[in-house]
Coordinates of C-alpha atoms and ligand atoms in Angstrom, one line a residue:
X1 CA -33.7 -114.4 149.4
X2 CA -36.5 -116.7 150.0
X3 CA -37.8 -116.1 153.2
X4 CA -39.1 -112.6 153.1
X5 CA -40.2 -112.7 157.0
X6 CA -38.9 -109.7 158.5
X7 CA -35.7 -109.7 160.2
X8 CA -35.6 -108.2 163.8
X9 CA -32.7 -107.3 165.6
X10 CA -32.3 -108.2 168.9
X11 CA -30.1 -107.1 171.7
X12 CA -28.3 -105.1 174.9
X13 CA -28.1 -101.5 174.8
X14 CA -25.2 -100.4 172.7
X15 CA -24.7 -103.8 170.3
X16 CA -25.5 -101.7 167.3
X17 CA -28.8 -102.9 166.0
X18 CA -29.3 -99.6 164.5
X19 CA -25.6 -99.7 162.8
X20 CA -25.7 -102.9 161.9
X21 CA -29.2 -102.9 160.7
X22 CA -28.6 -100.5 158.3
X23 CA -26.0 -101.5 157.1
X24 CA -27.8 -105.1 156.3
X25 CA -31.0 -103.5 155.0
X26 CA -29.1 -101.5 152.3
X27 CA -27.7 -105.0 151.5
X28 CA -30.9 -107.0 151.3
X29 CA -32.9 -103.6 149.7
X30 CA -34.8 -103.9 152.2
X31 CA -36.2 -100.7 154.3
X32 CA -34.8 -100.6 158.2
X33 CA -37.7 -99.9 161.2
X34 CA -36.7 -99.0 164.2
X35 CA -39.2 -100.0 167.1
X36 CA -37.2 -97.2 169.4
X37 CA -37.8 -94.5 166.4
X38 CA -41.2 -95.8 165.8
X39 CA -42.8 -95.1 169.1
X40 CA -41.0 -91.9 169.5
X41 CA -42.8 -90.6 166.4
X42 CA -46.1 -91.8 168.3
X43 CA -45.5 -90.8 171.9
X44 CA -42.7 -88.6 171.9
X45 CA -39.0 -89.2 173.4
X46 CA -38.3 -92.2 175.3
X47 CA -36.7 -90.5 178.0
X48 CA -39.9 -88.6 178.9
X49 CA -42.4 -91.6 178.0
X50 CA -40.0 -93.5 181.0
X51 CA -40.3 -90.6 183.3
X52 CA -44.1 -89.5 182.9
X53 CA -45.8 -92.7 182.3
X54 CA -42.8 -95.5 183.7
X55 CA -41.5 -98.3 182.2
X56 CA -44.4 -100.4 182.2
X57 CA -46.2 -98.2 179.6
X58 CA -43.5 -98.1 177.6
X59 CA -43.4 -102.1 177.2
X60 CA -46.9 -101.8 176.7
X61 CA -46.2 -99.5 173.9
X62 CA -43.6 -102.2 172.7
X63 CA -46.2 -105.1 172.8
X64 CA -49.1 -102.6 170.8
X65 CA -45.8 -102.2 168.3
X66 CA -44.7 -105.8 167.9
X67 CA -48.3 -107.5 167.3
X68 CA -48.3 -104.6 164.3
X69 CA -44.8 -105.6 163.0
X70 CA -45.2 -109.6 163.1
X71 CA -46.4 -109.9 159.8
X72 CA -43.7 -107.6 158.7
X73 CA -42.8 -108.8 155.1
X74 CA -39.1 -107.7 153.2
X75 CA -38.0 -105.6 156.2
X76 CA -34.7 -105.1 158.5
X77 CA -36.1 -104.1 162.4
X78 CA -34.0 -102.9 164.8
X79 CA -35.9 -103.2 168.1
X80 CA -34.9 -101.3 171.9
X81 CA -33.0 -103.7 174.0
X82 CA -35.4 -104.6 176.2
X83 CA -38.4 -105.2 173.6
X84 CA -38.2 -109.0 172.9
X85 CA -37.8 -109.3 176.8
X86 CA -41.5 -109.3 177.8
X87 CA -43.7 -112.7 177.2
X88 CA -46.6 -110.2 175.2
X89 CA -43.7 -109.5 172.6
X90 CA -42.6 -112.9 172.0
X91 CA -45.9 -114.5 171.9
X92 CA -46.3 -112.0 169.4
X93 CA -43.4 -113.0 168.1
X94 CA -43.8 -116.0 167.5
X95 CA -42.7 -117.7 164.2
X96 CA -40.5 -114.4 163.7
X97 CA -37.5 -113.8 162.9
X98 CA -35.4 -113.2 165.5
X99 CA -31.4 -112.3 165.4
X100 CA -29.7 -112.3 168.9
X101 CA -26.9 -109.3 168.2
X102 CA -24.4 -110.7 170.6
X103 CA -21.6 -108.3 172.0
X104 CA -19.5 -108.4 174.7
X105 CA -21.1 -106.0 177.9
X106 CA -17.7 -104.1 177.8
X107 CA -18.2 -103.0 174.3
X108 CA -22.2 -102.6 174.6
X109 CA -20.9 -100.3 178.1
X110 CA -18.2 -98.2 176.3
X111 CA -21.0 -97.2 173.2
X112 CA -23.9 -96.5 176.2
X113 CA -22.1 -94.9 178.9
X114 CA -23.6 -91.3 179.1
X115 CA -26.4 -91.6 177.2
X116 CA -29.6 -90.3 178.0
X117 CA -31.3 -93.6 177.7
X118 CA -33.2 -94.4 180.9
X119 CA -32.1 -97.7 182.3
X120 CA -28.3 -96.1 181.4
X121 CA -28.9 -93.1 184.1
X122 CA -31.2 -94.9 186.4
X123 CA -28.2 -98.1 187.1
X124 CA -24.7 -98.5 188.2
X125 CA -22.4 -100.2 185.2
X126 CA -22.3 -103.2 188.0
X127 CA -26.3 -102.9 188.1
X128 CA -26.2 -102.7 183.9
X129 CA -23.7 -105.7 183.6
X130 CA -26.1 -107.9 186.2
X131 CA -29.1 -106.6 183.5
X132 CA -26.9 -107.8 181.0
X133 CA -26.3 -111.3 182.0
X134 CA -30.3 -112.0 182.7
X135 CA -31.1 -110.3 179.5
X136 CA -28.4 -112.5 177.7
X137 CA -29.9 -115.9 178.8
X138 CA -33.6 -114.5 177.7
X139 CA -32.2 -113.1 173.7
X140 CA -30.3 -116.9 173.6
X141 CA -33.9 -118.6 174.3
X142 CA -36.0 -116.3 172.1
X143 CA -33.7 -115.4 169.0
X144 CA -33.1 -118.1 167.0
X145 CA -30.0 -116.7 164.8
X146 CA -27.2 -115.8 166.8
X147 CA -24.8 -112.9 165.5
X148 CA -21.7 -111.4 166.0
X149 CA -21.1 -107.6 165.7
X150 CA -17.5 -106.9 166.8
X151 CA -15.1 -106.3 163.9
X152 CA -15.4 -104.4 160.9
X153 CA -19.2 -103.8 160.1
X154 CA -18.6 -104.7 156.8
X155 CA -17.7 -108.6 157.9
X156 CA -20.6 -108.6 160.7
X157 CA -22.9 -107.8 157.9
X158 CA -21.8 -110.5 155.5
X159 CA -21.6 -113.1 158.1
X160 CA -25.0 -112.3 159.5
X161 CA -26.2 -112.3 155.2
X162 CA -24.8 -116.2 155.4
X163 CA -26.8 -116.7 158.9
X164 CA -30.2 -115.6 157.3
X165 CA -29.7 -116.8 153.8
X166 CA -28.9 -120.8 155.3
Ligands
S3P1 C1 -34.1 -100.1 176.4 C2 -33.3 -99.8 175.3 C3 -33.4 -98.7 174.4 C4 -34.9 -98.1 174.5 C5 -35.2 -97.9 175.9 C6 -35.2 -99.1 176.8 C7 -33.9 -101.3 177.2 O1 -33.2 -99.0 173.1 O2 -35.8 -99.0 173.9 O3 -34.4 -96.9 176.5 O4 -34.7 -101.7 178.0 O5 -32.8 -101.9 177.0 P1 -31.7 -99.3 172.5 O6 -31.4 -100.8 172.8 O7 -31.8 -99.0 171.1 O8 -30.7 -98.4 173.2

């Protein structure tokens, strides 16, 4: 391919950046980040970063992480759902890469449901479908390649391989 800039996965909670990531970094050769895994390897899990040091840190933690990665050369990045949310992170951003992993909230819901994450125990499925919607209008402005990830992984991947390669 090309263009060698990084690709960054975007996305709600449960749209399988991580799945699908890997799947299309084995595909390209390329190695797969994970901002989520990343940080945890820094500052420890995610569940105790949100209830010592509150969310707030934690994007801060996400803006530190994305002016690192912006240069990112030959590389598949899965980022947490809310990292391309704050302004820091997409000026950083900016010029990047960026794949909106679109998936219906019902599907996202049914992978996250019981999870540990924070924002999953912290908010009613009618308060995670409200964060949903907002969050869907902000990945449609930033990302500019928009991806499907609902039938067999296999045909997400070599659609989204078409998307990047055009
Ligand atoms: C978050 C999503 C999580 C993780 C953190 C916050 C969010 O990542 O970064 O719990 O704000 O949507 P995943 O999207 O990988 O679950």
């Amino acid at each position: 391919m090309k263009d060698q800039r990084a690709i960054f996965l975007c996305g709600f909670m449960g749209a399988g950046k991580s799945s699908l990531g890997k799947a299309l970094a084995k595909a390209l050769g390329w190695p797969l980040l994970d901002t989520d895994q990343l940080l945890e390897e820094r500052f420890g899990p995610i569940p105790q970063i949100f209830a010592q040091q509150g969310e707030g840190a934690f994007r801060q933690m996400e803006a530190q992480l994305a002016r690192e990665l912006a240069g990112k050369q030959g590389a598949v990045i899965a980022t947490g759902g809310g990292f391309v949310l704050s302004e820091a992170v997409q000026e950083a951003l900016e010029g990047c890469r960026l794949v909106y992993l679109a998936v219906p909230f019902e599907t996202c819901y049914e992978r996250i449901r019981g999870s540990n994450r924070p924002l999953v125990q912290r908010n009613s499925p009618q308060q995670l479908a409200a964060l949903y919607e907002q969050r869907d209008a902000v990945y449609r402005r930033v990302c500019s390649i928009l991806a499907r990830n609902q039938g067999p992984l296999e045909e997400s991947v070599a659609q989204l391989l078409k998307q990047v390669k055009a």
